[in-house]
XYZ file of C-alpha atoms in Angstrom:
724
model
C 16.466 -36.259 -0.582
C 16.784 -34.623 2.839
C 15.758 -36.864 5.617
C 13.660 -35.806 8.688
C 16.777 -36.701 10.835
C 18.956 -34.163 8.940
C 16.208 -31.561 8.994
C 15.894 -31.965 12.776
C 19.645 -31.792 13.269
C 19.868 -28.657 11.249
C 17.205 -26.820 13.270
C 19.079 -27.960 16.395
C 22.135 -26.362 15.289
C 20.554 -23.257 13.927
C 18.625 -22.714 17.197
C 21.379 -23.616 19.455
C 18.928 -23.940 22.255
C 16.601 -26.841 21.555
C 13.136 -26.602 22.975
C 13.720 -23.684 25.317
C 11.010 -21.386 26.665
C 10.764 -17.636 26.553
C 12.899 -15.734 29.141
C 11.596 -12.310 29.573
C 14.299 -11.240 32.223
C 16.785 -10.951 29.245
C 14.451 -8.802 27.108
C 16.070 -5.346 27.810
C 19.721 -6.526 27.181
C 19.694 -9.287 24.545
C 17.258 -10.868 22.123
C 14.603 -12.985 23.822
C 15.187 -16.827 23.823
C 12.081 -18.362 22.538
C 10.709 -21.994 22.121
C 11.726 -24.012 19.055
C 9.011 -26.506 17.868
C 10.112 -27.839 14.428
C 7.335 -28.595 11.887
C 8.425 -30.742 8.954
C 6.191 -30.431 5.829
C 6.461 -31.982 2.467
C 4.427 -30.528 -0.289
C 4.667 -31.250 -4.026
C 8.081 -32.826 -3.327
C 9.460 -29.908 -1.394
C 10.332 -30.337 2.076
C 10.417 -27.335 4.653
C 11.359 -27.117 8.253
C 9.551 -24.445 10.365
C 11.046 -24.032 13.824
C 8.668 -21.104 14.734
C 5.306 -22.084 13.195
C 3.768 -21.840 16.586
C 3.853 -18.036 16.223
C 1.166 -18.403 13.563
C -1.155 -18.686 16.387
C -1.656 -15.183 17.972
C -3.405 -16.777 20.941
C -0.432 -18.866 21.905
C 0.542 -17.931 25.382
C 4.210 -17.118 24.303
C 3.461 -14.881 21.365
C 2.700 -11.719 23.141
C 5.507 -11.935 25.691
C 7.811 -12.816 22.898
C 6.687 -9.752 20.860
C 6.986 -7.493 23.899
C 10.447 -8.759 24.644
C 11.509 -8.144 21.131
C 10.070 -4.617 21.183
C 11.977 -3.861 24.427
C 15.238 -5.253 23.086
C 14.822 -3.083 19.938
C 14.123 -0.094 21.925
C 17.298 -0.797 24.183
C 19.539 -1.091 20.950
C 17.902 1.921 19.099
C 17.718 4.282 22.002
C 21.438 3.705 22.679
C 22.362 5.299 19.395
C 23.642 8.810 20.352
C 22.375 10.757 17.327
C 18.872 9.074 17.346
C 16.956 11.485 19.666
C 18.137 14.596 17.941
C 17.351 12.935 14.566
C 13.810 12.319 15.534
C 13.425 15.876 16.871
C 14.524 17.135 13.398
C 12.182 14.699 11.486
C 9.320 15.925 13.670
C 10.028 19.510 12.840
C 10.142 18.618 9.146
C 7.002 16.525 9.102
C 4.690 18.750 11.140
C 5.713 22.237 10.479
C 3.022 22.853 7.799
C -0.634 21.885 7.377
C -0.951 19.155 4.910
C -4.141 18.488 2.795
C -4.429 14.892 1.308
C -7.903 14.543 -0.257
C -10.653 16.683 -1.595
C -14.151 16.543 -3.063
C -16.239 19.331 -4.508
C -19.908 18.686 -3.808
C -22.933 20.976 -3.878
C -21.586 24.406 -2.819
C -19.178 22.738 -0.455
C -15.458 21.778 -0.585
C -14.517 18.727 1.496
C -10.904 18.202 2.602
C -8.796 15.768 4.501
C -6.505 17.968 6.514
C -3.675 17.247 8.905
C -3.185 20.519 10.782
C 0.289 21.787 11.528
C 1.666 19.868 14.514
C -1.301 17.534 14.638
C -1.072 13.863 14.974
C -3.736 12.633 12.605
C -5.695 13.969 9.613
C -9.343 15.291 9.983
C -12.259 15.857 7.861
C -13.089 19.323 7.088
C -15.692 21.368 5.052
C -15.345 24.699 3.421
C -18.513 26.607 2.424
C -19.022 29.135 -0.352
C -17.818 31.969 1.941
C -14.380 30.237 2.326
C -14.884 29.451 6.021
C -13.727 26.138 6.976
C -14.928 23.904 9.990
C -14.126 20.498 11.326
C -16.640 17.665 10.740
C -14.672 14.711 12.272
C -11.287 15.099 14.211
C -9.731 11.774 15.302
C -7.231 13.886 17.280
C -9.899 14.383 19.794
C -11.174 10.786 19.754
C -9.987 7.890 21.727
C -11.107 4.342 22.348
C -11.857 3.170 25.812
C -8.385 1.554 25.897
C -6.911 4.946 25.090
C -5.854 3.888 21.387
C -5.686 6.582 18.784
C -8.370 6.709 16.143
C -7.809 7.150 12.326
C -9.876 8.538 9.670
C -9.852 5.825 7.044
C -12.087 6.916 4.191
C -15.011 9.314 3.417
C -17.347 10.470 0.587
C -19.752 13.391 0.551
C -23.143 13.259 -1.131
C -23.432 14.825 -4.512
C -25.465 17.674 -3.107
C -22.881 18.324 -0.272
C -25.325 17.809 2.494
C -23.973 14.612 4.029
C -20.730 12.813 4.365
C -20.315 8.992 5.117
C -17.001 8.206 6.602
C -15.085 5.240 8.202
C -12.641 5.192 11.262
C -10.751 2.645 12.952
C -8.690 2.258 16.131
C -4.781 1.770 16.565
C -4.042 1.463 12.773
C -6.065 -1.719 12.563
C -8.155 -0.614 9.476
C -11.169 -1.988 11.022
C -13.339 0.617 9.879
C -16.810 1.530 11.300
C -18.846 3.764 9.092
C -21.010 6.702 10.222
C -22.807 9.593 8.591
C -22.465 13.292 9.364
C -25.029 15.906 8.530
C -22.999 18.788 7.112
C -25.255 21.819 8.075
C -24.635 21.320 11.835
C -22.033 18.729 12.009
C -24.356 16.175 13.812
C -23.459 12.557 13.541
C -26.542 10.593 12.616
C -27.656 7.348 14.326
C -26.695 5.045 11.556
C -23.487 2.842 12.293
C -21.955 0.341 9.895
C -19.810 -2.224 11.404
C -17.105 -3.974 9.213
C -16.977 -1.334 6.698
C -13.301 -1.806 5.813
C -13.584 -1.245 2.068
C -14.706 2.243 1.808
C -15.481 4.670 0.608
C -19.421 4.287 0.066
C -20.955 5.577 -3.421
C -23.992 7.924 -3.219
C -26.947 7.936 -5.494
C -26.928 10.923 -7.833
C -29.981 12.294 -5.838
C -28.121 11.919 -2.576
C -30.829 9.877 -0.918
C -28.685 6.913 -0.129
C -25.516 4.971 -0.805
C -23.870 1.607 -1.487
C -21.499 0.376 1.159
C -19.354 -2.832 1.267
C -19.250 -4.636 4.612
C -17.530 -7.877 5.621
C -19.841 -10.795 6.260
C -20.826 -11.144 9.932
C -20.262 -14.883 9.620
C -16.353 -14.421 9.240
C -13.827 -14.408 12.078
C -11.039 -11.978 12.179
C -7.516 -13.620 11.702
C -8.818 -16.523 9.672
C -8.167 -17.040 5.924
C -11.911 -16.528 5.079
C -12.132 -13.128 6.938
C -12.467 -11.104 3.709
C -14.487 -13.597 1.729
C -18.215 -13.348 0.910
C -18.385 -9.633 1.847
C -21.731 -7.907 1.156
C -22.486 -4.723 -0.879
C -25.620 -3.078 0.844
C -27.894 -0.361 -0.301
C -28.597 2.084 2.674
C -31.384 4.743 2.372
C -30.339 7.751 4.332
C -32.138 7.804 7.783
C -33.020 4.176 7.872
C -31.719 1.727 10.307
C -28.756 -0.171 8.912
C -30.439 -3.560 9.954
C -33.053 -2.895 7.148
C -30.537 -2.129 4.411
C -31.019 -3.934 1.180
C -28.436 -6.711 0.208
C -27.414 -5.337 -3.134
C -24.657 -7.811 -4.147
C -22.648 -10.672 -2.650
C -21.397 -14.229 -3.606
C -24.435 -16.291 -4.796
C -27.110 -13.680 -4.483
C -27.957 -13.231 -8.070
C -27.770 -15.799 -10.815
C -26.479 -13.406 -13.427
C -23.750 -12.058 -11.031
C -21.214 -14.859 -10.845
C -18.950 -13.370 -8.138
C -16.497 -15.624 -6.549
C -15.943 -15.915 -2.772
C -13.063 -13.819 -2.917
C -14.156 -10.958 -4.954
C -15.172 -7.776 -3.160
C -18.587 -6.454 -4.573
C -18.238 -2.829 -4.843
C -21.283 -0.921 -6.376
C -20.113 2.467 -8.003
C -22.192 5.386 -9.300
C -21.668 8.499 -11.205
C -23.151 11.818 -10.478
C -24.847 12.123 -13.733
C -25.765 8.552 -14.588
C -28.991 6.302 -14.011
C -26.783 3.151 -14.148
C -24.787 1.512 -11.363
C -21.603 -0.478 -11.845
C -20.914 -3.503 -9.882
C -17.313 -4.258 -9.562
C -15.895 -7.691 -8.591
C -12.485 -6.843 -7.140
C -10.464 -10.086 -6.761
C -8.057 -9.084 -4.039
C -5.197 -7.379 -5.463
C -5.711 -8.415 -8.970
C -5.869 -5.502 -11.515
C -8.165 -7.341 -13.794
C -11.930 -6.464 -13.188
C -15.281 -8.273 -13.371
C -17.882 -5.624 -14.177
C -21.660 -5.757 -14.252
C -24.188 -2.923 -14.870
C -27.890 -2.395 -14.202
C -30.303 0.574 -13.922
C -30.128 2.144 -10.381
C -33.908 2.124 -10.026
C -34.100 -1.680 -10.231
C -31.015 -2.114 -7.947
C -32.412 0.110 -5.220
C -35.847 -1.823 -5.272
C -34.126 -5.119 -4.941
C -35.088 -6.042 -8.512
C -31.762 -5.448 -10.560
C -31.496 -6.401 -14.201
C -27.673 -7.228 -14.366
C -25.692 -7.436 -17.511
C -22.202 -8.728 -17.373
C -19.830 -6.512 -19.208
C -16.472 -8.179 -18.651
C -14.815 -10.880 -16.769
C -11.276 -11.013 -15.403
C -10.225 -12.941 -18.668
C -11.229 -9.907 -20.753
C -8.121 -7.929 -19.130
C -10.000 -4.749 -18.237
C -7.825 -2.881 -15.782
C -9.535 0.475 -15.538
C -12.916 2.368 -16.050
C -14.819 5.556 -15.779
C -18.370 6.251 -16.497
C -20.673 9.270 -17.299
C -24.262 9.151 -18.269
C -24.830 6.008 -20.345
C -21.183 5.791 -21.529
C -18.587 3.362 -19.898
C -15.174 3.839 -20.603
C -12.762 0.896 -20.182
C -8.944 0.338 -20.312
C -8.451 -2.798 -22.303
C -5.056 -4.644 -22.156
C -6.136 -7.834 -23.996
C -5.034 -6.597 -27.431
C -2.168 -4.524 -26.165
C -0.525 -4.927 -22.727
C 0.047 -1.160 -22.504
C -3.770 -0.413 -22.871
C -6.209 1.300 -25.127
C -9.577 2.826 -24.128
C -12.926 1.591 -25.463
C -16.243 2.871 -24.840
C -19.444 0.850 -24.143
C -23.136 1.967 -24.309
C -24.737 1.048 -20.940
C -28.050 1.000 -22.675
C -27.180 -1.958 -24.532
C -23.836 -3.035 -22.860
C -21.582 -5.401 -24.719
C -17.911 -5.569 -24.834
C -17.735 -7.151 -28.194
C -19.499 -4.046 -29.655
C -17.275 -1.642 -27.806
C -15.596 1.245 -29.870
C -12.125 2.347 -29.585
C -11.895 5.950 -28.455
C -8.017 5.981 -27.488
C -5.669 3.756 -29.235
C -2.667 2.219 -27.451
C 0.502 4.099 -27.458
C 4.114 3.564 -26.311
C 3.309 4.421 -22.641
C 0.979 2.387 -20.520
C -2.339 3.737 -19.298
C -2.535 3.921 -15.416
C -6.007 5.112 -14.718
C -9.037 6.848 -16.178
C -11.076 9.819 -14.756
C -14.121 11.488 -16.317
C -15.349 15.167 -16.008
C -18.232 17.000 -17.702
C -15.713 18.205 -20.258
C -14.304 14.761 -21.270
C -12.184 11.899 -20.359
C -8.858 12.214 -18.700
C -6.251 9.371 -19.163
C -3.378 8.996 -16.751
C -0.235 7.759 -18.441
C 2.941 6.310 -16.883
C 6.197 7.216 -18.435
C 8.893 5.273 -16.751
C 8.142 6.665 -13.210
C 6.765 10.118 -13.882
C 3.163 10.491 -14.881
C 1.102 12.640 -17.225
C -2.368 13.248 -18.451
C -4.046 13.076 -21.755
C -7.615 14.606 -22.417
C -10.187 13.242 -24.747
C -12.747 16.076 -25.104
C -16.479 15.616 -25.847
C -15.884 16.328 -29.519
C -13.412 13.428 -29.665
C -10.115 15.422 -29.832
C -7.265 13.858 -27.924
C -4.366 15.783 -26.708
C -1.392 15.684 -24.201
C -1.618 18.049 -21.305
C 1.473 19.903 -20.433
C 2.312 19.065 -16.824
C 3.645 21.814 -14.499
C 6.665 19.666 -13.644
C 8.036 16.031 -13.858
C 5.388 14.636 -11.412
C 3.932 11.688 -9.749
C 0.053 11.848 -9.689
C -0.937 10.697 -6.253
C -4.693 11.194 -6.520
C -7.158 12.621 -8.974
C -10.606 14.121 -8.009
C -13.198 14.733 -10.609
C -16.898 14.584 -11.213
C -18.963 13.926 -14.237
C -21.012 17.151 -13.479
C -18.078 19.455 -13.158
C -15.298 20.425 -15.661
C -11.587 19.898 -15.133
C -10.072 18.091 -12.272
C -8.021 18.431 -9.180
C -4.968 16.291 -8.462
C -2.253 15.701 -5.879
C 1.098 16.100 -7.470
C 4.664 15.680 -6.240
C 8.173 15.611 -7.772
C 11.461 14.424 -6.617
C 12.261 17.901 -5.378
C 8.941 19.540 -5.569
C 6.840 19.615 -2.565
C 3.463 17.662 -2.643
C 0.647 20.125 -3.506
C -2.970 20.090 -5.009
C -3.273 21.364 -8.584
C -6.262 22.099 -10.700
C -6.572 21.671 -14.523
C -8.950 24.215 -16.164
C -10.019 22.893 -19.638
C -11.187 26.311 -20.755
C -7.615 27.732 -20.481
C -5.712 24.433 -20.853
C -3.672 25.367 -17.789
C -2.622 23.896 -14.529
C -2.668 26.037 -11.399
C -1.566 25.391 -7.785
C -4.888 25.700 -5.653
C -2.924 26.649 -2.503
C -5.120 24.264 -0.636
C -2.191 22.446 0.601
C 0.402 24.875 1.870
C 3.999 24.169 0.768
C 6.354 23.640 3.674
C 8.875 26.464 4.348
C 11.664 23.913 3.497
C 14.454 24.850 1.128
C 15.094 22.141 -1.375
C 17.782 23.871 -3.396
C 20.621 22.195 -1.384
C 19.534 18.765 -2.697
C 19.461 17.008 -6.120
C 17.994 13.904 -7.740
C 19.563 11.863 -10.344
C 18.324 9.050 -12.462
C 20.600 6.096 -13.424
C 20.388 2.878 -15.226
C 21.765 -0.574 -13.950
C 22.185 -3.594 -15.936
C 20.207 -6.543 -14.712
C 21.435 -10.298 -14.883
C 19.421 -10.649 -18.081
C 20.666 -7.478 -19.642
C 17.509 -5.289 -18.925
C 18.246 -1.735 -18.041
C 16.792 -0.975 -14.460
C 16.283 2.593 -13.681
C 16.941 3.884 -10.167
C 16.803 7.512 -8.651
C 19.399 8.769 -5.979
C 18.460 11.826 -3.900
C 21.057 13.462 -1.917
C 22.733 16.696 -0.740
C 24.637 18.128 -3.853
C 27.986 17.451 -2.218
C 27.025 14.093 -0.501
C 29.658 11.881 -2.328
C 32.364 14.565 -2.788
C 34.583 12.760 -0.173
C 33.792 9.281 -1.294
C 31.056 6.787 -0.956
C 28.176 7.945 1.300
C 25.865 6.108 3.828
C 23.070 4.934 1.884
C 19.424 3.787 2.424
C 18.065 2.061 -0.667
C 14.368 1.143 -1.171
C 12.518 -1.093 -3.502
C 9.011 -2.442 -3.813
C 8.297 -4.396 -7.085
C 4.858 -5.549 -6.871
C 1.112 -5.119 -7.821
C 2.236 -2.958 -10.906
C 2.920 -0.116 -8.441
C 5.351 2.366 -9.845
C 8.316 4.347 -8.497
C 6.824 7.667 -9.033
C 8.448 11.000 -8.124
C 7.778 12.098 -4.543
C 9.623 14.065 -1.906
C 9.133 13.176 1.695
C 10.184 16.165 4.016
C 11.321 13.645 6.496
C 13.979 12.372 4.173
C 15.765 15.707 4.392
C 16.769 14.750 7.905
C 18.789 11.753 6.386
C 20.345 13.774 3.595
C 21.379 16.573 5.773
C 23.617 14.130 7.689
C 25.384 13.237 4.647
C 23.200 10.252 3.790
C 21.679 9.308 0.298
C 18.501 7.700 -0.641
C 17.927 5.322 -3.522
C 14.649 4.207 -5.021
C 14.967 1.204 -7.459
C 12.195 0.689 -10.267
C 12.614 -3.096 -10.052
C 10.475 -5.365 -12.117
C 7.184 -6.383 -10.603
C 6.254 -2.699 -10.462
C 4.576 -0.703 -13.121
C 7.101 1.750 -14.373
C 6.823 0.471 -17.993
C 3.329 -1.101 -17.594
C 2.075 -4.667 -17.631
C 5.143 -6.352 -19.429
C 7.227 -4.735 -16.641
C 4.905 -6.066 -14.019
C 4.655 -9.487 -15.470
C 8.355 -9.778 -15.658
C 8.517 -9.712 -11.841
C 5.621 -11.858 -10.809
C 5.255 -15.552 -9.719
C 7.615 -17.483 -11.808
C 9.724 -14.387 -12.803
C 9.715 -12.952 -9.298
C 13.437 -13.519 -9.001
C 13.908 -10.579 -11.260
C 12.479 -8.390 -8.576
C 15.478 -9.012 -5.979
C 17.935 -9.490 -8.747
C 17.136 -6.070 -10.210
C 17.612 -4.659 -6.598
C 20.936 -6.145 -6.282
C 21.947 -4.907 -9.732
C 20.908 -1.258 -8.869
C 22.925 -1.556 -5.451
C 25.941 -2.910 -7.261
C 25.613 -0.162 -9.878
C 25.708 2.427 -7.139
C 28.812 0.899 -5.668
C 30.525 0.764 -9.066
C 29.806 4.514 -9.466
C 31.384 5.222 -6.125
C 28.125 6.553 -4.558
C 28.055 4.118 -1.650
C 29.970 1.000 -0.594
C 28.749 -2.429 0.909
C 30.035 -1.143 4.326
C 27.703 1.957 4.089
C 24.659 0.458 2.325
C 21.416 -0.418 3.968
C 18.423 -1.649 2.045
C 14.795 -1.440 2.871
C 11.571 -2.996 1.724
C 7.987 -2.416 2.989
C 5.105 -4.829 2.910
C 5.407 -6.660 -0.550
C 8.784 -5.131 -0.746
C 9.721 -7.642 1.886
C 10.236 -10.107 -0.971
C 12.705 -7.727 -2.695
C 14.768 -6.823 0.483
C 14.579 -10.336 2.017
C 15.735 -12.227 -1.011
C 18.267 -9.665 -1.773
C 19.753 -10.209 1.718
C 19.704 -14.016 1.381
C 21.104 -13.969 -2.094
C 23.954 -11.400 -1.544
C 24.586 -11.054 2.231
C 27.993 -9.817 1.580
C 26.677 -6.567 -0.237
C 24.879 -4.934 2.580
C 25.696 -3.285 5.996
C 22.077 -3.395 7.047
C 18.695 -4.615 6.126
C 15.306 -3.213 7.105
C 12.195 -5.202 6.585
C 9.172 -3.063 7.365
C 5.973 -5.003 7.812
C 7.368 -7.281 5.030
C 6.171 -10.482 3.313
C 8.958 -12.803 4.248
C 7.013 -16.204 4.709
C 4.795 -16.109 1.569
C 4.772 -20.006 1.210
C 2.410 -19.967 4.364
C 0.040 -17.202 2.999
C -2.867 -19.654 3.049
C -3.092 -19.419 6.885
C -3.434 -15.540 6.923
C -6.491 -13.542 6.635
C -5.085 -11.453 3.712
C -3.525 -14.426 2.243
C -6.114 -15.590 -0.290
C -6.538 -12.108 -1.626
C -2.851 -12.108 -2.670
C -2.851 -15.474 -4.364
C -3.238 -13.711 -7.758
C -0.110 -11.630 -7.129
C 2.330 -14.210 -5.558
C 0.688 -17.499 -6.103
C -1.646 -20.126 -4.451
C 0.393 -22.456 -2.161
C -2.142 -25.271 -2.863
C -0.978 -25.130 -6.643
C 2.199 -27.130 -7.356
C 3.808 -24.543 -9.758
C 2.862 -21.658 -7.515
C 4.101 -23.413 -4.376
C 7.436 -23.764 -5.924
C 7.511 -20.202 -6.772
C 6.446 -19.191 -3.174
C 9.239 -21.263 -1.614
C 11.758 -19.581 -3.964
C 10.676 -15.992 -2.981
C 10.250 -17.012 0.822
C 13.049 -15.219 2.703
C 12.407 -17.225 5.914
C 12.840 -20.661 4.195
C 16.042 -19.583 2.264
C 17.998 -18.483 5.197
C 21.235 -20.826 5.615
C 22.598 -22.112 8.996
C 26.245 -21.485 7.857
C 25.904 -17.863 6.814
C 26.373 -14.609 8.685
C 23.870 -12.054 7.410
C 24.080 -8.257 7.669
C 22.472 -6.339 10.713
C 18.697 -6.661 10.424
C 15.875 -4.527 11.775
C 12.477 -6.277 11.418
C 9.517 -3.858 11.916
C 5.926 -5.058 12.625
C 2.613 -3.646 14.142
C 0.592 -6.050 16.184
C -2.740 -4.822 14.594
C -1.625 -5.278 11.100
C -4.386 -6.730 8.855
C -2.317 -7.054 5.728
C 0.972 -8.822 6.634
C 0.594 -11.020 9.875
C 2.958 -10.151 12.554
C 4.181 -13.666 12.899
C 6.008 -13.250 9.527
C 8.398 -10.792 11.013
C 8.474 -12.634 14.344
C 9.685 -15.839 12.644
C 12.265 -14.072 10.667
C 13.761 -12.279 13.647
C 13.927 -15.419 15.740
C 15.457 -17.585 12.930
C 18.166 -14.901 12.297
C 18.917 -14.396 15.930
C 19.381 -18.030 16.551
C 21.900 -18.626 13.598
C 25.167 -19.860 15.089
C 27.273 -17.589 12.770
C 25.304 -14.524 13.102
C 27.555 -11.828 14.585
C 25.702 -8.663 13.531
C 22.640 -7.503 15.519
C 19.188 -8.661 14.592
C 16.332 -6.491 16.187
C 12.642 -6.720 15.889
C 10.835 -3.362 16.518
C 7.262 -3.994 17.687
C 4.532 -1.642 18.395
C 1.179 -2.532 19.745
C -1.004 0.448 18.698
C -0.125 0.275 15.026
C -0.734 -1.975 12.062
C 0.501 -1.828 8.465
C 1.254 1.872 8.772
C -2.128 3.031 7.425
C -3.725 5.001 10.124
C -0.424 5.557 12.098
C -0.164 8.990 13.539
C 2.451 11.564 12.616
C 4.403 10.990 15.652
C 4.398 7.233 15.164
C 5.665 7.704 11.537
C 8.326 10.213 12.851
C 9.557 7.650 15.356
C 9.786 4.734 12.953
C 11.448 7.008 10.338
C 13.928 8.048 12.996
C 14.627 4.395 13.881
C 15.155 3.473 10.229
C 17.624 6.383 9.362
C 19.370 5.826 12.800
C 19.906 2.234 12.129
C 21.186 2.865 8.612
C 23.596 5.550 9.713
C 24.743 3.295 12.668
C 25.446 0.436 10.358
C 27.271 2.860 7.934
C 29.699 3.835 10.720
C 28.740 7.486 11.074
C 30.391 8.376 14.312
C 27.668 10.234 15.963
C 25.446 7.164 15.798
C 27.769 4.724 17.294
C 26.717 3.438 20.728
C 28.955 4.128 23.488
C 30.806 1.161 25.084
């Protein structure tokens, strides 16, 4: 057993400074020196030592100075890379040259769009009338907070008749949405204001007279582990004062609705249905709890709820039209089958199968007036199947090998619209017409005038430690590896059953134009092959995630595509587990590591506001088996004093509501203090950004330039080497 004396001695050696305070005078020329206050904790027989636990308190007087100094040091390092400024200019030209449309909704005689105009910083809400004329309803580019922070459009939904839109916006990438209503005819914002409306959008009644909206409890405090707990779903009648809204659902409100404290109650409607569906969404868990009741009773405060399924029933998707509820059931088959429930007499036991399980997993369901659409995952690319009203099932012929990034449909309209992208096909909005059985590009999202023909994408398979074949995709200029191994930025995620679907980001061309290659690994924990692939990289099997990542990197090297001296790996958010543990497992394999708002200290998740919501994904630290798994996937606690790690760039935004900034702060401090760490460790900090959701185009351009410049610097590309 490791004694407290040995643990304390180890921390003293790793820090090399003892209990020394922060010295801001050195911030611009070398990493800040910060205080070390070792906390020894033994839990379930596992002892950990945490030298920087004080960072978990954002009100600690040393935290903001430390973060500012780290940010200043990172800028000092990155801005000295000679090619960085030109790289950011090129990225900005690629990202902003063309208008981009992200979301749409057809309602009444209007078409509503989320539009980021060419050259603009943020997306805005527009409406297009029958005559084709478009006008702006809400533009965050012209809105600022009193402190000068930028504002982001977070979510919106138009009423079925197209006369009103309810939307949420927040400052500085915080995702702390405030809801408001716009009257479409004259663009006037109504008096209603909905605080703490983080989990939009709102869902309208079919007659457009009101909507249901989820809001955080006014009893919770931001930054605490119970912040997201016991949220409330309210019914708001259009024109009323929100203080008079009806509490429709929350923990403990109705005897028949056994919501847990963690579940978010979301009440959903369909344009052609008299029934409402109450969803209990347990953080990031895919399994749903669902109740149904007639809308008339819900809006009067006299709901007659019937429970349709619980999490144990393994229902992972739904769509409803009229009195029919379609459900994706994974209980009998982990790849999913579709069953139908009659909402007039709802019972899962009497549900009838309408689409049997196939060899490909079901991703999502959408309903239109002509039938049910089933989104299928096929190892990364996605496609659609259609169940027509007469019961015929057929596969739709996709316009290209695509990733489906959004589907927009209504039970009162035929067909659907969707956002598609390929590895080398620009993102665009397509429409499927069931009468012609054809897809067509709507032209609503103009394609950038960017030639993709000089580039190529190739799919490879790597052999994992246990023999499993792990797919990965490499994108590069067609001659990138002609002269030997190329600089490479590799990416992996591997969580929440999120798949590695085809997508081309115009910004990435800037990296490839300089001879760099990009790799995307479909590691386990993701959803490329459905639930079995997901479960094989979760909790007790999480080590597969980073070992698969390592296997893909080794396979690239064996093929001569890159080399350890030219390879930088990156992981974002939950991908912090993949990138961090790949680094601590094989520090010899990489030249650089980028951890972008990454989860690197998950064994301490119970102290974060978003921690409990992630217990289903990573584990509950209060449970012995889960805690052992969490410590094993915890990058911060697997760092060794006697190892020299690759160069590391930690990225965090101070307003991040999803991964607490102290995770990155701890990691950077720990690595910088290692006695054998010779390669640079920097922490890029911004104070007007969060998790990246809500960042402006310019902010994303700047971060992308930093990531690419860092990778090219570590790969030894001459134009990115700092001058002596």
